[in-house]
PDB file of C-alpha atoms in Angstrom:
ATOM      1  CA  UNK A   1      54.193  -3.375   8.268  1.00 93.00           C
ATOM      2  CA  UNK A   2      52.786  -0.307   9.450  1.00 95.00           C
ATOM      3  CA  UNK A   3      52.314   3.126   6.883  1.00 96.00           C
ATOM      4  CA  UNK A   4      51.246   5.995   6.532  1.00 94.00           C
ATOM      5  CA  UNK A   5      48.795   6.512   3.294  1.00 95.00           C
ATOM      6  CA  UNK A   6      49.402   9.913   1.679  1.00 94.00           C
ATOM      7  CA  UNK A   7      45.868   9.042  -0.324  1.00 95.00           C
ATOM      8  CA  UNK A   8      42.945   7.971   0.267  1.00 95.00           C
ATOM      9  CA  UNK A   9      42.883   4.043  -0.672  1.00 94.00           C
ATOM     10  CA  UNK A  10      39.505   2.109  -0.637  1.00 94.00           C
ATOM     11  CA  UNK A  11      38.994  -0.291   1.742  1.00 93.00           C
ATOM     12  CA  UNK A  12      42.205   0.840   3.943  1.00 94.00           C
ATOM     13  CA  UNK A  13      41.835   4.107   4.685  1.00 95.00           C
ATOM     14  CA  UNK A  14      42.134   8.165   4.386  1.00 94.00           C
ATOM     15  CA  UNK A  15      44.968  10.114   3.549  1.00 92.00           C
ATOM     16  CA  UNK A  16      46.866  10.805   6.536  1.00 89.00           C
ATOM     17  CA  UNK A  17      46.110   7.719   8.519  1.00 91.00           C
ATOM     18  CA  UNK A  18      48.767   5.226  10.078  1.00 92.00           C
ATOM     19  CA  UNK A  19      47.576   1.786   9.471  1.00 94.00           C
ATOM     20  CA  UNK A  20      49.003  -1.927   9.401  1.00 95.00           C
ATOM     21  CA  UNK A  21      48.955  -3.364   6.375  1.00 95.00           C
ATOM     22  CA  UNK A  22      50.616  -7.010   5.575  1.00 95.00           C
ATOM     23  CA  UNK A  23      54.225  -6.678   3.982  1.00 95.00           C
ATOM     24  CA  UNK A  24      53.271  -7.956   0.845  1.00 96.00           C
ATOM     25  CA  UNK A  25      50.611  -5.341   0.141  1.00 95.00           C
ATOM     26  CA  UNK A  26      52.642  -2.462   1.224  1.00 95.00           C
ATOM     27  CA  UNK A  27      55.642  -3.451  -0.703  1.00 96.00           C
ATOM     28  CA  UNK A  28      53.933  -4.538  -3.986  1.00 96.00           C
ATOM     29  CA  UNK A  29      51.387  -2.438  -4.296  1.00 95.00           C
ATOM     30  CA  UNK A  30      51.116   0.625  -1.833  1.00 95.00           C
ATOM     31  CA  UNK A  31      54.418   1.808  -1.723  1.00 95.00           C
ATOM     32  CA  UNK A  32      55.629   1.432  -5.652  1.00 96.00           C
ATOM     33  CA  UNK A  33      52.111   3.534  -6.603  1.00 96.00           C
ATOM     34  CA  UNK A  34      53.199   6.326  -4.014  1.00 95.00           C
ATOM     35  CA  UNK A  35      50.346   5.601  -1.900  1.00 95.00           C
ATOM     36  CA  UNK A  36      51.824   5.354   1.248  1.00 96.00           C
ATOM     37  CA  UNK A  37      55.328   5.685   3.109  1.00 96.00           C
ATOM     38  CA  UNK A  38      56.677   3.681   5.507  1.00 95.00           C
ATOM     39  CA  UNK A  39      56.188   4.549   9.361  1.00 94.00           C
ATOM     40  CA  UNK A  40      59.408   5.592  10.462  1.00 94.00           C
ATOM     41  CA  UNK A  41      59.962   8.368  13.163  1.00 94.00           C
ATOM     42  CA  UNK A  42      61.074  10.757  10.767  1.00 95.00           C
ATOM     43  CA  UNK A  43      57.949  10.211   8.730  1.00 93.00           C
ATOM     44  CA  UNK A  44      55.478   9.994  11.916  1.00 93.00           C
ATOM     45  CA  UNK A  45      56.861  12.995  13.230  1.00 94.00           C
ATOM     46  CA  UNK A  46      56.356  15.105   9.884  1.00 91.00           C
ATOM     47  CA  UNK A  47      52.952  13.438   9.555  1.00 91.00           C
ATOM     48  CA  UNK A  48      51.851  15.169  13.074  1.00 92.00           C
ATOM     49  CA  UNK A  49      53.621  18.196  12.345  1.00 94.00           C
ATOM     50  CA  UNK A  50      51.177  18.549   8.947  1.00 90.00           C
ATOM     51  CA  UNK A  51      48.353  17.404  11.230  1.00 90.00           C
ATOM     52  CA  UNK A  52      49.072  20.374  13.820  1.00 95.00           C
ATOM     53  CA  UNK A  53      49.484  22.765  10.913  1.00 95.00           C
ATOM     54  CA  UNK A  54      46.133  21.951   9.423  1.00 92.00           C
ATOM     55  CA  UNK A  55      44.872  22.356  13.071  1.00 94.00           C
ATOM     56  CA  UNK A  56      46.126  25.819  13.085  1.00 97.00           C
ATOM     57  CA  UNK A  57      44.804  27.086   9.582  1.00 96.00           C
ATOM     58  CA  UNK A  58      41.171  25.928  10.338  1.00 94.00           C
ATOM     59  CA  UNK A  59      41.319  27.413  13.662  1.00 95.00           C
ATOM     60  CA  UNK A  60      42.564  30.671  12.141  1.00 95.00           C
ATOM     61  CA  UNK A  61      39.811  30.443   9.129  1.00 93.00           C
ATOM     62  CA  UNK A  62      37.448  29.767  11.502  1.00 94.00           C
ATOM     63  CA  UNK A  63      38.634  33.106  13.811  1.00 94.00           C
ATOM     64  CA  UNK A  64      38.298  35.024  10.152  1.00 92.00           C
ATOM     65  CA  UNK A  65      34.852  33.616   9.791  1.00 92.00           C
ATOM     66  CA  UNK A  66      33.703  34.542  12.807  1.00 93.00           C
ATOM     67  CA  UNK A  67      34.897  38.191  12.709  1.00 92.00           C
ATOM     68  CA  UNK A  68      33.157  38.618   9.617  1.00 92.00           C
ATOM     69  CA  UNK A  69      29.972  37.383  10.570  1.00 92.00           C
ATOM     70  CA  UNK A  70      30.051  40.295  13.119  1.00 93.00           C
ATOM     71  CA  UNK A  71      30.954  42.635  10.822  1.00 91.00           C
ATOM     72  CA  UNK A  72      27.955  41.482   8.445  1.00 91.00           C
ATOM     73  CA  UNK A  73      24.880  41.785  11.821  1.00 91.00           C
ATOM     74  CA  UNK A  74      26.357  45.451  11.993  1.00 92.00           C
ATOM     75  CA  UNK A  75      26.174  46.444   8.208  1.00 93.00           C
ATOM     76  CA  UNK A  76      23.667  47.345   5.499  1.00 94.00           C
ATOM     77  CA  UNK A  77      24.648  46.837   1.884  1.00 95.00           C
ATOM     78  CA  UNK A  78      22.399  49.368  -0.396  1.00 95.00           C
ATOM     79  CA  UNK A  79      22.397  47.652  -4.195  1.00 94.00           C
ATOM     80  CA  UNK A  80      21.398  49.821  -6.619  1.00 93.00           C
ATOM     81  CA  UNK A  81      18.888  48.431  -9.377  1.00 92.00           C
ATOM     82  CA  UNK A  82      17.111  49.285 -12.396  1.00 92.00           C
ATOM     83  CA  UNK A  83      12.755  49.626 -12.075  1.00 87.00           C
ATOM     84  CA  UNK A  84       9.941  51.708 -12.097  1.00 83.00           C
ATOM     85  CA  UNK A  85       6.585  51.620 -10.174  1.00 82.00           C
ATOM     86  CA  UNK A  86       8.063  49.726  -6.932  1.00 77.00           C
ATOM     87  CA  UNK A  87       9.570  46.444  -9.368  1.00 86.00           C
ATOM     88  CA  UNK A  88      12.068  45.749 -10.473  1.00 90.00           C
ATOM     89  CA  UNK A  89      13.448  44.916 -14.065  1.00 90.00           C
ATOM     90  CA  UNK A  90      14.799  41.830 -13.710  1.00 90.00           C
ATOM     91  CA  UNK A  91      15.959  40.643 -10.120  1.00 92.00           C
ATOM     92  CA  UNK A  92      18.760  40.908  -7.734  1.00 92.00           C
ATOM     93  CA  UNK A  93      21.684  38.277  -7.605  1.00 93.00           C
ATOM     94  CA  UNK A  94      23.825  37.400  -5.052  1.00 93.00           C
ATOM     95  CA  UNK A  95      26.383  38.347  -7.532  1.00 94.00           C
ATOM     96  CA  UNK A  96      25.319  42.005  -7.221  1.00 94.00           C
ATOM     97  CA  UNK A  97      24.961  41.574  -3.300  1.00 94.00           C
ATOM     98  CA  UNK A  98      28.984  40.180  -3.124  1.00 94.00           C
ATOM     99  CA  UNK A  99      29.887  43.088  -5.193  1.00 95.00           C
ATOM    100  CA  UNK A 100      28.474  45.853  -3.912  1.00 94.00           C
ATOM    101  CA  UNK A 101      29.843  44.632  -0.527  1.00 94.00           C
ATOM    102  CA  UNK A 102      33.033  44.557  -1.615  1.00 94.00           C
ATOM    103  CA  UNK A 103      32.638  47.894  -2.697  1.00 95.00           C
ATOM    104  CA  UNK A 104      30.866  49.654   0.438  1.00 94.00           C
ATOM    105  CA  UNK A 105      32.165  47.929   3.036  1.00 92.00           C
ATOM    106  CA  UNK A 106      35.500  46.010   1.636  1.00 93.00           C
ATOM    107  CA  UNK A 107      34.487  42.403   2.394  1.00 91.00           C
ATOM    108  CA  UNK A 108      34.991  39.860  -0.046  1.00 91.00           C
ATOM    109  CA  UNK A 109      32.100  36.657   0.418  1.00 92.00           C
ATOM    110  CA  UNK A 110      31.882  34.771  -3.040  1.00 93.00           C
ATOM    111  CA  UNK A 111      28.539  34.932  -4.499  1.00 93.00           C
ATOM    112  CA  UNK A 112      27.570  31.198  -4.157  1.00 94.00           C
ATOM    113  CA  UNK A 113      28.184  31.682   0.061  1.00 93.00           C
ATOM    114  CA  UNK A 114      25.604  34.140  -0.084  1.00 93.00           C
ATOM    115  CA  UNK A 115      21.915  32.274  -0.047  1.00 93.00           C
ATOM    116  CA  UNK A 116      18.736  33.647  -1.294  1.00 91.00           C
ATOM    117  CA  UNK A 117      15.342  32.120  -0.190  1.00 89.00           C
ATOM    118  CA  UNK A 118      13.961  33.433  -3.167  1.00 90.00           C
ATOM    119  CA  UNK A 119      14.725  36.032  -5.903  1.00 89.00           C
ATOM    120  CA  UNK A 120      14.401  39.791  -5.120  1.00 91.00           C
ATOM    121  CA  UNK A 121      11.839  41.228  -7.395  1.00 91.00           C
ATOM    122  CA  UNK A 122      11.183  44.639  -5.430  1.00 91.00           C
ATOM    123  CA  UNK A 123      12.777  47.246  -4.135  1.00 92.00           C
ATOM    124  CA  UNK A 124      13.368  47.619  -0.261  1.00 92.00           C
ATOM    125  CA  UNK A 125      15.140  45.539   2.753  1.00 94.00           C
ATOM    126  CA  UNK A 126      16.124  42.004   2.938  1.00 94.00           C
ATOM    127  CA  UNK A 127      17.534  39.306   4.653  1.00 94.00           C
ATOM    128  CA  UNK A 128      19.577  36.904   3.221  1.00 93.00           C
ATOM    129  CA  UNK A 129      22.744  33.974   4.531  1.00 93.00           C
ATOM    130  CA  UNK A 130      25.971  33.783   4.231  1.00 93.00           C
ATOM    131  CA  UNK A 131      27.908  30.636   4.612  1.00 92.00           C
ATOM    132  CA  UNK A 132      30.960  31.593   5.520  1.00 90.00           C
ATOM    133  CA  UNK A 133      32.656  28.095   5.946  1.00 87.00           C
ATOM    134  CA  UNK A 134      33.123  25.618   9.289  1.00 86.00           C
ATOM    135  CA  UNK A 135      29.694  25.755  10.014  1.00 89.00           C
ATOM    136  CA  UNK A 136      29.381  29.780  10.542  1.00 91.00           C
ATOM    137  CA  UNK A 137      26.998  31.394   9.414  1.00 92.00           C
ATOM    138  CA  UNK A 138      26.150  35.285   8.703  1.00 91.00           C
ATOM    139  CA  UNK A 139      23.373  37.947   8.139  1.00 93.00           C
ATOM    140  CA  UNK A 140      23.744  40.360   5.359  1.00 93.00           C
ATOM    141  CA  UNK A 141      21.271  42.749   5.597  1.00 94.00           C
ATOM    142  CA  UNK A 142      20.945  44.271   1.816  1.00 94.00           C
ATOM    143  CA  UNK A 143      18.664  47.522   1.054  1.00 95.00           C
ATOM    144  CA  UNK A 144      17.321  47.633  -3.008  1.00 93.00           C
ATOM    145  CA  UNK A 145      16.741  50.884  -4.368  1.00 92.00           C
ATOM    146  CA  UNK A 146      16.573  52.381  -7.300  1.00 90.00           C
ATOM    147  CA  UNK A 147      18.861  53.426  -9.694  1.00 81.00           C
TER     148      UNK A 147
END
Protein backbone atom coordinates (compact mmCIF):
# COMPACT_ATOMS: atom_id res chain seq x y z
CA UNK A 1 0.00 0.00 0.00
CA UNK A 2 1.60 3.09 -0.81
CA UNK A 3 1.45 6.50 1.83
CA UNK A 4 2.38 9.38 2.43
CA UNK A 5 4.03 9.88 6.15
CA UNK A 6 3.04 13.26 7.61
CA UNK A 7 6.04 12.40 10.35
CA UNK A 8 9.03 11.36 10.43
CA UNK A 9 8.93 7.42 11.32
CA UNK A 10 12.25 5.52 12.03
CA UNK A 11 13.30 3.15 9.81
CA UNK A 12 10.66 4.27 6.95
CA UNK A 13 11.15 7.55 6.34
CA UNK A 14 10.75 11.60 6.60
CA UNK A 15 7.78 13.52 6.79
CA UNK A 16 6.59 14.22 3.46
CA UNK A 17 7.81 11.17 1.67
CA UNK A 18 5.60 8.67 -0.47
CA UNK A 19 6.66 5.23 0.36
CA UNK A 20 5.30 1.51 0.08
CA UNK A 21 4.68 0.04 3.02
CA UNK A 22 2.92 -3.63 3.40
CA UNK A 23 -0.96 -3.35 4.14
CA UNK A 24 -0.72 -4.65 7.40
CA UNK A 25 1.68 -2.02 8.71
CA UNK A 26 -0.08 0.85 7.22
CA UNK A 27 -3.43 -0.19 8.41
CA UNK A 28 -2.49 -1.29 11.99
CA UNK A 29 -0.11 0.83 12.88
CA UNK A 30 0.68 3.92 10.57
CA UNK A 31 -2.53 5.07 9.73
CA UNK A 32 -4.59 4.64 13.28
CA UNK A 33 -1.40 6.77 15.02
CA UNK A 34 -1.90 9.58 12.27
CA UNK A 35 1.36 8.90 10.85
CA UNK A 36 0.63 8.67 7.45
CA UNK A 37 -2.37 8.99 4.85
CA UNK A 38 -3.12 7.00 2.19
CA UNK A 39 -1.78 7.92 -1.45
CA UNK A 40 -4.68 8.94 -3.24
CA UNK A 41 -4.65 11.74 -5.97
CA UNK A 42 -6.30 14.10 -3.86
CA UNK A 43 -3.70 13.56 -1.18
CA UNK A 44 -0.58 13.40 -3.73
CA UNK A 45 -1.66 16.40 -5.30
CA UNK A 46 -1.95 18.48 -1.90
CA UNK A 47 1.31 16.84 -0.83
CA UNK A 48 3.16 18.62 -4.00
CA UNK A 49 1.24 21.62 -3.66
CA UNK A 50 2.85 21.96 0.20
CA UNK A 51 6.13 20.86 -1.39
CA UNK A 52 5.98 23.85 -4.05
CA UNK A 53 4.90 26.21 -1.29
CA UNK A 54 7.84 25.41 0.91
CA UNK A 55 9.88 25.86 -2.36
CA UNK A 56 8.62 29.31 -2.63
CA UNK A 57 9.11 30.56 1.10
CA UNK A 58 12.83 29.44 1.17
CA UNK A 59 13.42 30.96 -2.09
CA UNK A 60 11.83 34.19 -0.86
CA UNK A 61 13.84 33.95 2.69
CA UNK A 62 16.68 33.32 0.90
CA UNK A 63 16.01 36.67 -1.58
CA UNK A 64 15.49 38.56 2.07
CA UNK A 65 18.78 37.17 3.19
CA UNK A 66 20.57 38.14 0.52
CA UNK A 67 19.34 41.78 0.38
CA UNK A 68 20.34 42.19 3.78
CA UNK A 69 23.67 40.99 3.56
CA UNK A 70 24.13 43.93 1.08
CA UNK A 71 22.71 46.24 3.14
CA UNK A 72 25.11 45.08 6.12
CA UNK A 73 28.86 45.45 3.53
CA UNK A 74 27.42 49.11 3.06
CA UNK A 75 26.74 50.06 6.80
CA UNK A 76 28.56 50.95 10.01
CA UNK A 77 26.80 50.40 13.30
CA UNK A 78 28.45 52.92 16.05
CA UNK A 79 27.61 51.17 19.74
CA UNK A 80 28.02 53.32 22.35
CA UNK A 81 29.86 51.92 25.59
CA UNK A 82 30.90 52.76 28.94
CA UNK A 83 35.21 53.14 29.61
CA UNK A 84 37.92 55.24 30.28
CA UNK A 85 41.63 55.21 29.16
CA UNK A 86 40.94 53.34 25.65
CA UNK A 87 38.96 50.01 27.66
CA UNK A 88 36.28 49.29 28.17
CA UNK A 89 34.14 48.40 31.35
CA UNK A 90 32.94 45.31 30.67
CA UNK A 91 32.63 44.15 26.90
CA UNK A 92 30.43 44.42 23.95
CA UNK A 93 27.64 41.76 23.14
CA UNK A 94 26.14 40.89 20.17
CA UNK A 95 23.08 41.79 22.01
CA UNK A 96 24.15 45.46 21.98
CA UNK A 97 25.38 45.08 18.24
CA UNK A 98 21.52 43.65 17.15
CA UNK A 99 20.14 46.53 18.99
CA UNK A 100 21.78 49.32 18.08
CA UNK A 101 21.22 48.12 14.46
CA UNK A 102 17.86 48.01 14.80
CA UNK A 103 17.97 51.33 15.98
CA UNK A 104 20.38 53.14 13.34
CA UNK A 105 19.72 51.44 10.50
CA UNK A 106 16.18 49.47 11.09
CA UNK A 107 17.37 45.88 10.55
CA UNK A 108 16.36 43.31 12.79
CA UNK A 109 19.32 40.14 12.97
CA UNK A 110 18.77 38.22 16.37
CA UNK A 111 21.70 38.39 18.54
CA UNK A 112 22.76 34.67 18.40
CA UNK A 113 23.11 35.19 14.15
CA UNK A 114 25.56 37.67 14.90
CA UNK A 115 29.18 35.84 15.68
CA UNK A 116 31.99 37.23 17.62
CA UNK A 117 35.56 35.74 17.30
CA UNK A 118 36.22 37.03 20.52
CA UNK A 119 34.83 39.60 23.03
CA UNK A 120 35.28 43.37 22.38
CA UNK A 121 37.25 44.80 25.18
CA UNK A 122 38.29 48.24 23.44
CA UNK A 123 37.00 50.85 21.85
CA UNK A 124 37.30 51.25 17.94
CA UNK A 125 36.27 49.19 14.59
CA UNK A 126 35.39 45.65 14.16
CA UNK A 127 34.43 42.96 12.14
CA UNK A 128 32.15 40.52 13.06
CA UNK A 129 29.39 37.58 11.04
CA UNK A 130 26.18 37.36 10.61
CA UNK A 131 24.41 34.20 9.77
CA UNK A 132 21.63 35.14 8.21
CA UNK A 133 20.12 31.63 7.38
CA UNK A 134 20.44 29.19 4.00
CA UNK A 135 23.94 29.36 4.07
CA UNK A 136 24.32 33.39 3.66
CA UNK A 137 26.37 35.02 5.31
CA UNK A 138 27.00 38.91 6.22
CA UNK A 139 29.54 41.59 7.42
CA UNK A 140 28.53 43.97 10.07
CA UNK A 141 30.97 46.38 10.41
CA UNK A 142 30.42 47.86 14.18
CA UNK A 143 32.43 51.12 15.47
CA UNK A 144 32.82 51.20 19.73
CA UNK A 145 33.05 54.45 21.21
CA UNK A 146 32.54 55.91 24.12
CA UNK A 147 29.76 56.91 25.94
Amino acid sequence: MKVILLQDVKGKGKKGQCIEASDGYARNFLLPRKLAVEANADNLNTMRMNDKAAAEKAAKERAEAMEISKKLREIIVTVPAKGGSGRLFGSVTSAEVSDALKAQHNIAIDKRKIVLEEPIKAFGTYTMKCKLGHEITGEITAKVVEA
